[in-house]
JSON list of C-alpha atoms and ligand atoms in Angstrom, two decimals:
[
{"chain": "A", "resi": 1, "resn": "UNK", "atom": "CA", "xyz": [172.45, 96.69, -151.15]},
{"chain": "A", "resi": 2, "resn": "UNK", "atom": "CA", "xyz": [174.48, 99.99, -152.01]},
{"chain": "A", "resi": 3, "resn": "UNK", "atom": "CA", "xyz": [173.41, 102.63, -149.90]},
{"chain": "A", "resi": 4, "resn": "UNK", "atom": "CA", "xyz": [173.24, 100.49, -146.17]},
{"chain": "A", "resi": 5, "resn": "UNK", "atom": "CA", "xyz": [176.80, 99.67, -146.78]},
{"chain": "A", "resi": 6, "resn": "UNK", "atom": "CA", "xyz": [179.11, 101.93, -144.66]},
{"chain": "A", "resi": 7, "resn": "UNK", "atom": "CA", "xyz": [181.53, 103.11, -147.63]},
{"chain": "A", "resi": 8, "resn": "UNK", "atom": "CA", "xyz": [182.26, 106.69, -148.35]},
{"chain": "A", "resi": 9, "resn": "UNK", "atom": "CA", "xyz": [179.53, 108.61, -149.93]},
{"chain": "A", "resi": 10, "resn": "UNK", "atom": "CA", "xyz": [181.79, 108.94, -153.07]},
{"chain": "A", "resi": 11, "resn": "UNK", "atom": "CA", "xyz": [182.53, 104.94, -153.13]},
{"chain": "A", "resi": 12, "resn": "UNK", "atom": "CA", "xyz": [178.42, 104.13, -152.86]},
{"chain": "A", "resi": 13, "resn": "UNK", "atom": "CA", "xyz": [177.16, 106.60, -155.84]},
{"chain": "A", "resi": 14, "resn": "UNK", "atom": "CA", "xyz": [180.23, 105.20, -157.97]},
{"chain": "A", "resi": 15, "resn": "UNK", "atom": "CA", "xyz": [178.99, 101.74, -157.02]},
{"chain": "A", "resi": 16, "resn": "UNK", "atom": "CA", "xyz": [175.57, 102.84, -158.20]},
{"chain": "A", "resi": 17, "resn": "UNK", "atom": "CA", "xyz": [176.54, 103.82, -161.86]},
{"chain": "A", "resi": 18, "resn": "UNK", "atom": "CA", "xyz": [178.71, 100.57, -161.70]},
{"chain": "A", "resi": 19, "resn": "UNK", "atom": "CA", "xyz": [175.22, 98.15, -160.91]},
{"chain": "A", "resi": 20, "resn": "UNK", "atom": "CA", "xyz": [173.25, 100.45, -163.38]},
{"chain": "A", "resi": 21, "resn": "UNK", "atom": "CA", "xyz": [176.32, 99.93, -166.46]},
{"chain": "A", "resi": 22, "resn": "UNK", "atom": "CA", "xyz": [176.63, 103.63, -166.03]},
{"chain": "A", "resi": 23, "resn": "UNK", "atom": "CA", "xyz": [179.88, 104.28, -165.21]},
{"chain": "A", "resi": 24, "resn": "UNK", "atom": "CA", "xyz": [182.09, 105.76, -168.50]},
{"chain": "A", "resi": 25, "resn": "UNK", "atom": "CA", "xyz": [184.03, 102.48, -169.68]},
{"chain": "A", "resi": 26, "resn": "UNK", "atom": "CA", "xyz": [185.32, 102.46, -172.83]},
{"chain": "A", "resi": 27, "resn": "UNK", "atom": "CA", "xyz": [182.49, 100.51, -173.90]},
{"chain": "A", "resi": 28, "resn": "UNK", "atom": "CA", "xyz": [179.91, 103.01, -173.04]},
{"chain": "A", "resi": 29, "resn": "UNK", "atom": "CA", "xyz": [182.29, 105.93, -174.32]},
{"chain": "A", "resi": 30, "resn": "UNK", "atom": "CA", "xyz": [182.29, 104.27, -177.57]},
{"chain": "A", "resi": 31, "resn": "UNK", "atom": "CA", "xyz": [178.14, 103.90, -177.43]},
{"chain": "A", "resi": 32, "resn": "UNK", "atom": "CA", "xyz": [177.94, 107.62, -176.89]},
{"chain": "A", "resi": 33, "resn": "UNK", "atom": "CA", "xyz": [180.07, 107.97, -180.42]},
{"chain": "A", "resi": 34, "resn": "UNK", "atom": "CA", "xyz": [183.53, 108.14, -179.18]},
{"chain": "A", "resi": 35, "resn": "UNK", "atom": "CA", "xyz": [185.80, 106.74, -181.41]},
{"chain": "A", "resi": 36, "resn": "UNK", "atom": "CA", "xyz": [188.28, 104.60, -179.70]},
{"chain": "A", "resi": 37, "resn": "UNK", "atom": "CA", "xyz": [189.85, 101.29, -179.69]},
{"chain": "A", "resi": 38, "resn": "UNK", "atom": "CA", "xyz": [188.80, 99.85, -176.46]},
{"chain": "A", "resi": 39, "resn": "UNK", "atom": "CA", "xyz": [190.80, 97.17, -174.72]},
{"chain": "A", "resi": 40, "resn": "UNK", "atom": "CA", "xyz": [190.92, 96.15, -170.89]},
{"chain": "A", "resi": 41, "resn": "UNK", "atom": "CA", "xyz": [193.68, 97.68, -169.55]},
{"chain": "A", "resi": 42, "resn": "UNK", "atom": "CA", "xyz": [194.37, 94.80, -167.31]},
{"chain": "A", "resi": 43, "resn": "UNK", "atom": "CA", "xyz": [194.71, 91.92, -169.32]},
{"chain": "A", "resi": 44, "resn": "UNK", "atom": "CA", "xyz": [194.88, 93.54, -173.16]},
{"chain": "A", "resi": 45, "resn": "UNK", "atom": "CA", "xyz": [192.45, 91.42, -174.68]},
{"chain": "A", "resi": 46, "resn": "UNK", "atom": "CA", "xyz": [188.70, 92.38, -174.26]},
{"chain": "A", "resi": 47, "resn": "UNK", "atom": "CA", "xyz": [186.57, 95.11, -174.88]},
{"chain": "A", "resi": 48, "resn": "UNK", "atom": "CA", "xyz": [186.28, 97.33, -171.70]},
{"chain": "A", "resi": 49, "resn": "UNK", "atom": "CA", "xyz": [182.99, 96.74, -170.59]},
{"chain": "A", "resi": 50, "resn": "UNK", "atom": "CA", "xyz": [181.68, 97.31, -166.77]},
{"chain": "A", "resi": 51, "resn": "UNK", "atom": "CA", "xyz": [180.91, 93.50, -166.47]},
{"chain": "A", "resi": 52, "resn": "UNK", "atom": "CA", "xyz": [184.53, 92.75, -167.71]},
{"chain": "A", "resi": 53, "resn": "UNK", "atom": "CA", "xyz": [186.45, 95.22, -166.15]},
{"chain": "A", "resi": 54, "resn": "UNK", "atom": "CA", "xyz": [184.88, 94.70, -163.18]},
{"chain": "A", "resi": 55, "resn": "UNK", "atom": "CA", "xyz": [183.89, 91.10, -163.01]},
{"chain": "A", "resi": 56, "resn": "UNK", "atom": "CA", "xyz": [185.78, 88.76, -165.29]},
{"chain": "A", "resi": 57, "resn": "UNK", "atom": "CA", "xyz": [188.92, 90.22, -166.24]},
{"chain": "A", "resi": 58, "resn": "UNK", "atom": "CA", "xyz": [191.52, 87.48, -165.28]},
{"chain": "A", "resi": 59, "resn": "UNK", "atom": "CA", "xyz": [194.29, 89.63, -164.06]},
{"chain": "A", "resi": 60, "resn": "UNK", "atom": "CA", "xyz": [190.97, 91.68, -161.81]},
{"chain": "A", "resi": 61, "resn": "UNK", "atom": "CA", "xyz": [189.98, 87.98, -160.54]},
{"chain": "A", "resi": 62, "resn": "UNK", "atom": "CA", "xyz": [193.29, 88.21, -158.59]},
{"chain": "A", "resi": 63, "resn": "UNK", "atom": "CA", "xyz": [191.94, 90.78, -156.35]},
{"chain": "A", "resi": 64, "resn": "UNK", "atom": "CA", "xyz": [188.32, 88.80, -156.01]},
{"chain": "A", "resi": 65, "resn": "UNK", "atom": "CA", "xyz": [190.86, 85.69, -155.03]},
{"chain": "A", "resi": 66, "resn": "UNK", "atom": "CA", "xyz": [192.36, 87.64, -151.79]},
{"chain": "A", "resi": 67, "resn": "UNK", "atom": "CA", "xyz": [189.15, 87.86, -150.21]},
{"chain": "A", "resi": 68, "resn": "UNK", "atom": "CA", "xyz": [187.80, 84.59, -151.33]},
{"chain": "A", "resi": 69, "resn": "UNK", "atom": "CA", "xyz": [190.53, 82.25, -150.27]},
{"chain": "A", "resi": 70, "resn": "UNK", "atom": "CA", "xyz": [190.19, 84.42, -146.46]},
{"chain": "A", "resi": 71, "resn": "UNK", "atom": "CA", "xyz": [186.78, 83.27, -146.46]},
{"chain": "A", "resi": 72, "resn": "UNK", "atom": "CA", "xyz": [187.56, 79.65, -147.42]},
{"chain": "A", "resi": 73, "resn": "UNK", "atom": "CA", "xyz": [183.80, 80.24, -149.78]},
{"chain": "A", "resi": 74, "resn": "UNK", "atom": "CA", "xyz": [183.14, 78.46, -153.80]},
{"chain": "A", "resi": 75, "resn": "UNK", "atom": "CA", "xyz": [182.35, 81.33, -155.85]},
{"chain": "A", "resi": 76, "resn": "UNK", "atom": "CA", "xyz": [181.79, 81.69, -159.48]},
{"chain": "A", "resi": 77, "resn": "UNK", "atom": "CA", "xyz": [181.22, 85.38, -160.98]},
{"chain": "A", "resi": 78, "resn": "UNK", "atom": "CA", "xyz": [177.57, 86.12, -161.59]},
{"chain": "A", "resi": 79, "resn": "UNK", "atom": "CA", "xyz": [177.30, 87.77, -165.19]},
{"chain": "A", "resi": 80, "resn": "UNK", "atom": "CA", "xyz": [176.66, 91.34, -163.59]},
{"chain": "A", "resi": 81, "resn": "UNK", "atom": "CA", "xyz": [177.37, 93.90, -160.80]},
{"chain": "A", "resi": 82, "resn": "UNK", "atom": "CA", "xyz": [174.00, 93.50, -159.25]},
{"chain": "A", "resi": 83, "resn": "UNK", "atom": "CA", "xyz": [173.96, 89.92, -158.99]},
{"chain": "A", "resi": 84, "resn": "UNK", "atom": "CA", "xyz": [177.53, 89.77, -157.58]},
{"chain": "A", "resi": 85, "resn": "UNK", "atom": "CA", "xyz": [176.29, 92.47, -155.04]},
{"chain": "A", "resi": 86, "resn": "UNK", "atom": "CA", "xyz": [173.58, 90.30, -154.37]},
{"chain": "A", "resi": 87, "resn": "UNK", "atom": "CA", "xyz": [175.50, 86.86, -154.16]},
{"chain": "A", "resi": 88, "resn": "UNK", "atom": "CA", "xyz": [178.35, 88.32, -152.36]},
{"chain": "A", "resi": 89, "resn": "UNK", "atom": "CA", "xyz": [176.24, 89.97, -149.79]},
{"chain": "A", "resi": 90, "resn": "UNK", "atom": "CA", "xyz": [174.48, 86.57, -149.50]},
{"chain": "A", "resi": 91, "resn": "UNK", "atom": "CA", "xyz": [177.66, 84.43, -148.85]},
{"chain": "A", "resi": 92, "resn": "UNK", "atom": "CA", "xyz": [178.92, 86.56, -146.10]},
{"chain": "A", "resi": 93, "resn": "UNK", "atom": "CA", "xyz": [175.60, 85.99, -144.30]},
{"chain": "A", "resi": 94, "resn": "UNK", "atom": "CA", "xyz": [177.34, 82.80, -143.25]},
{"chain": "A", "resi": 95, "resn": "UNK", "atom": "CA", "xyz": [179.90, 83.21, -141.52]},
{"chain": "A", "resi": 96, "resn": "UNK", "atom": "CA", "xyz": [182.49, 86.03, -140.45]},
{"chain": "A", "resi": 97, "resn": "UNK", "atom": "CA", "xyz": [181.43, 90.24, -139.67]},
{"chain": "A", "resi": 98, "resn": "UNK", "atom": "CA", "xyz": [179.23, 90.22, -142.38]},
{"chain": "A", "resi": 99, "resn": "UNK", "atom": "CA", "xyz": [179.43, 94.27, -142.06]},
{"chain": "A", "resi": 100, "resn": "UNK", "atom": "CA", "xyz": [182.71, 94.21, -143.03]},
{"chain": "A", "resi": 101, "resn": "UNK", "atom": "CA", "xyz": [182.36, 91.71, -145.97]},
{"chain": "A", "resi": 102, "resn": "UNK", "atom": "CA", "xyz": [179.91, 94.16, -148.05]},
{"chain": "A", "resi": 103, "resn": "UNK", "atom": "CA", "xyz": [182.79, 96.39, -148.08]},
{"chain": "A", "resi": 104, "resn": "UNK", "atom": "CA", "xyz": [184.72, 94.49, -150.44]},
{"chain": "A", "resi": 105, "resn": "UNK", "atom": "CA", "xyz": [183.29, 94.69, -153.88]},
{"chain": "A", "resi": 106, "resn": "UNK", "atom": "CA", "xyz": [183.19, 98.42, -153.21]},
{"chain": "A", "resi": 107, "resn": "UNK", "atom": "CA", "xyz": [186.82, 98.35, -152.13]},
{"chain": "A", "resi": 108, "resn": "UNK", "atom": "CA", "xyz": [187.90, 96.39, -155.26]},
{"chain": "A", "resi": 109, "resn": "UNK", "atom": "CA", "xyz": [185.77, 98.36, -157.78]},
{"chain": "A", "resi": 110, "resn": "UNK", "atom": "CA", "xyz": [187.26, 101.18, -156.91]},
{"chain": "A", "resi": 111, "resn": "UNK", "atom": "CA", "xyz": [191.05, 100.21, -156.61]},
{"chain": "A", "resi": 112, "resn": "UNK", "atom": "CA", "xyz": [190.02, 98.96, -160.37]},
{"chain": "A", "resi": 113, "resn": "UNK", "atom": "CA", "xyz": [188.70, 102.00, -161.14]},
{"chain": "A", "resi": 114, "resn": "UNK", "atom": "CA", "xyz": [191.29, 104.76, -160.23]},
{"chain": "A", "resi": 115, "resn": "UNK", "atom": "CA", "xyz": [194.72, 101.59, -161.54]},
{"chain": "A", "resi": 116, "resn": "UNK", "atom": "CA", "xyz": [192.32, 102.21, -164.82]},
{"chain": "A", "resi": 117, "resn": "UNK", "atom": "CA", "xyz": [192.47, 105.57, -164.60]},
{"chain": "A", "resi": 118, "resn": "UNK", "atom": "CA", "xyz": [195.86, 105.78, -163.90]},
{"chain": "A", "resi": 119, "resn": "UNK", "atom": "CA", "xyz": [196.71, 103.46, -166.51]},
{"chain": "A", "resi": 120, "resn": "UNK", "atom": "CA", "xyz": [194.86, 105.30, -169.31]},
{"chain": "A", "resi": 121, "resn": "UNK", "atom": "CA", "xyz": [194.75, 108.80, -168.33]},
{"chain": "A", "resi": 122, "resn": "UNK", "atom": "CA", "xyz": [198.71, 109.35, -166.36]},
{"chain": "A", "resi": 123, "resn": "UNK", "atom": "CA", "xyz": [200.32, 106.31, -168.34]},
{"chain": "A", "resi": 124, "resn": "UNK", "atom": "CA", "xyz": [201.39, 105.02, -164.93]},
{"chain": "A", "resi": 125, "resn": "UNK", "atom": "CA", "xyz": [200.64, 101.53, -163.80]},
{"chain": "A", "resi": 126, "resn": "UNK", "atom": "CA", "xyz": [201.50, 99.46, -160.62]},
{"chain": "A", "resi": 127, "resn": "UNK", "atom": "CA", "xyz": [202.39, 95.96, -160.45]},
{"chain": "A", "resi": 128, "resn": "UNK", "atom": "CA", "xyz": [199.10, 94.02, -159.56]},
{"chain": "A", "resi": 129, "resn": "UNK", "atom": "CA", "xyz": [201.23, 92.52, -156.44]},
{"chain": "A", "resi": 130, "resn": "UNK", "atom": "CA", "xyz": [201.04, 96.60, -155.08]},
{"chain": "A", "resi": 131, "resn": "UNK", "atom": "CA", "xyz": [197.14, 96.80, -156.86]},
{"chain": "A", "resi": 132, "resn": "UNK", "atom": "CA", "xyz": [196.49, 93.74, -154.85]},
{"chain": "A", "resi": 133, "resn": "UNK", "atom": "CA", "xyz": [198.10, 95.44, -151.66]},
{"chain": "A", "resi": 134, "resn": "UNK", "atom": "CA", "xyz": [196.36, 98.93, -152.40]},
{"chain": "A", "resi": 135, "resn": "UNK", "atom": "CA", "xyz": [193.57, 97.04, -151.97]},
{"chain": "A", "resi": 136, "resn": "UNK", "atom": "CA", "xyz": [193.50, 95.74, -148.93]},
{"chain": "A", "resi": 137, "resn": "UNK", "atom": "CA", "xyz": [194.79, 98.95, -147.25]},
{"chain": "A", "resi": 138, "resn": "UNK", "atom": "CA", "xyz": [191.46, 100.98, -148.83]},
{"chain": "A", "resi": 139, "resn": "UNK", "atom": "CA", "xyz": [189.89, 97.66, -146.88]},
{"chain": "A", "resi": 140, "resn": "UNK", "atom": "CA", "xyz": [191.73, 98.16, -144.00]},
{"chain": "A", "resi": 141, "resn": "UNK", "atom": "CA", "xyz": [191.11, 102.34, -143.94]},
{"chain": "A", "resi": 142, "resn": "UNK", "atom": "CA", "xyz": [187.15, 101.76, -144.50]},
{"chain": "A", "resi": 143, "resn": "UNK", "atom": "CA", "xyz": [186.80, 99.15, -142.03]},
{"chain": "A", "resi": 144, "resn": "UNK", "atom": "CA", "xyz": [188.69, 101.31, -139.51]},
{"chain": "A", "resi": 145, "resn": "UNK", "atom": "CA", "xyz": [186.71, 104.31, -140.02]},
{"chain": "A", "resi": 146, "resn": "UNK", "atom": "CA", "xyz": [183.82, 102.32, -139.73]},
{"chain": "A", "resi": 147, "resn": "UNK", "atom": "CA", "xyz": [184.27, 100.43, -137.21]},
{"chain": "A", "resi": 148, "resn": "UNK", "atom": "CA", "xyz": [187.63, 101.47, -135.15]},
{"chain": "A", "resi": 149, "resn": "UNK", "atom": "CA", "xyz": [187.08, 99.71, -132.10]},
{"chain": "A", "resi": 150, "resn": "UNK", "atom": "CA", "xyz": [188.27, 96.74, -133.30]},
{"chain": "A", "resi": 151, "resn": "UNK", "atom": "CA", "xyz": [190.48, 97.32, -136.39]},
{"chain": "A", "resi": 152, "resn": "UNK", "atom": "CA", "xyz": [193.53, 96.63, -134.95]},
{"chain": "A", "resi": 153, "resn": "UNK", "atom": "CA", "xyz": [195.51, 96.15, -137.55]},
{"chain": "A", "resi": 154, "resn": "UNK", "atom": "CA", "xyz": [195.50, 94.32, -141.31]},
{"chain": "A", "resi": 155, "resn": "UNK", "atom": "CA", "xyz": [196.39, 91.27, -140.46]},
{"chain": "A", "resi": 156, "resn": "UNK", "atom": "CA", "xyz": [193.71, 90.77, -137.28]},
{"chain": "A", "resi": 157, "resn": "UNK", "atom": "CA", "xyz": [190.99, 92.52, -139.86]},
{"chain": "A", "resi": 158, "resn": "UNK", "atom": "CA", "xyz": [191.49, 89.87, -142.79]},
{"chain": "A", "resi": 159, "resn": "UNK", "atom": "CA", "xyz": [191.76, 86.99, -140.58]},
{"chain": "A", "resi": 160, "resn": "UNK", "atom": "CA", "xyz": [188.48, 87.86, -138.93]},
{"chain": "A", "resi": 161, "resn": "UNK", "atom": "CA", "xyz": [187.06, 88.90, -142.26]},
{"chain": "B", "resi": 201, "resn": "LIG", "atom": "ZN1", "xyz": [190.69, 92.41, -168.81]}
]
């Protein structure tokens, strides 16, 4: 599900630690002894965990909801990054270039991950209306690289998403 997805090396191991809770949250800093108080640095009110930072954060759903209401698809969050992986990768066999659909959790994950970062480690923050565009440029980038004879442009890429 990780590797057969055409996504920058980089983008596929960091989606690997993400589906095996590895990646350094607060949560798992604090589980190797850090002391810290976590919080989400999206919404302010949970502990920063993989599956809520990267799942079921309500201000993080906003970026899930771009791609969703393109596809028109029903989804409710599975509790973890494997089963998302596994139900998003199912719902795009559907309908659509299913290629470029398995791009997208990577794409958001990591637009999460370096706002985060950026957030916590810079104390700079974008507005989630330029996180939300961010986004869909990494989307657009990937699925030119990947497959540039025909990615136009944004526009022609999400509407045949
Ligand atoms: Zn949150």
């Amino acid at each position: 599900m990780i590797w057969k997805v055409k996504i920058p090396l980089k983008i596929a191991c960091f989606t690997w630690l993400l589906a095996n809770q590895a990646a350094l949250t607060q949560h798992n800093l604090m589980k190797r002894g850090m002391q810290i108080c976590s919080r989400c640095w999206f919404c302010e009110c949970e502990v920063e965990t993989i599956n809520h930072l990267f799942l079921h954060c309500r201000e993080v759903a906003k970026l899930w909801q771009i791609f969703i209401n393109l596809r028109g698809i029903s989804w409710t969050m599975p509790r973890n990054i494997k089963e998302a992986l596994a139900c998003w990768n199912r719902d795009g066999n559907q309908s659509g270039h299913r290629e470029r659909w398995k791009i997208v959790p990577a794409c958001i994950w990591w637009s999460i991950w370096m706002e985060r970062n950026q957030r916590w480690f810079k104390n700079k923050s974008c507005s989630m209306q330029n996180l939300k565009l961010n986004c869909m440029v990494l989307f657009f980038f990937w699925c030119k690289h990947e497959y540039p004879q025909d990615a136009e442009d944004i526009p022609s890429i999400l509407e045949f998403l």
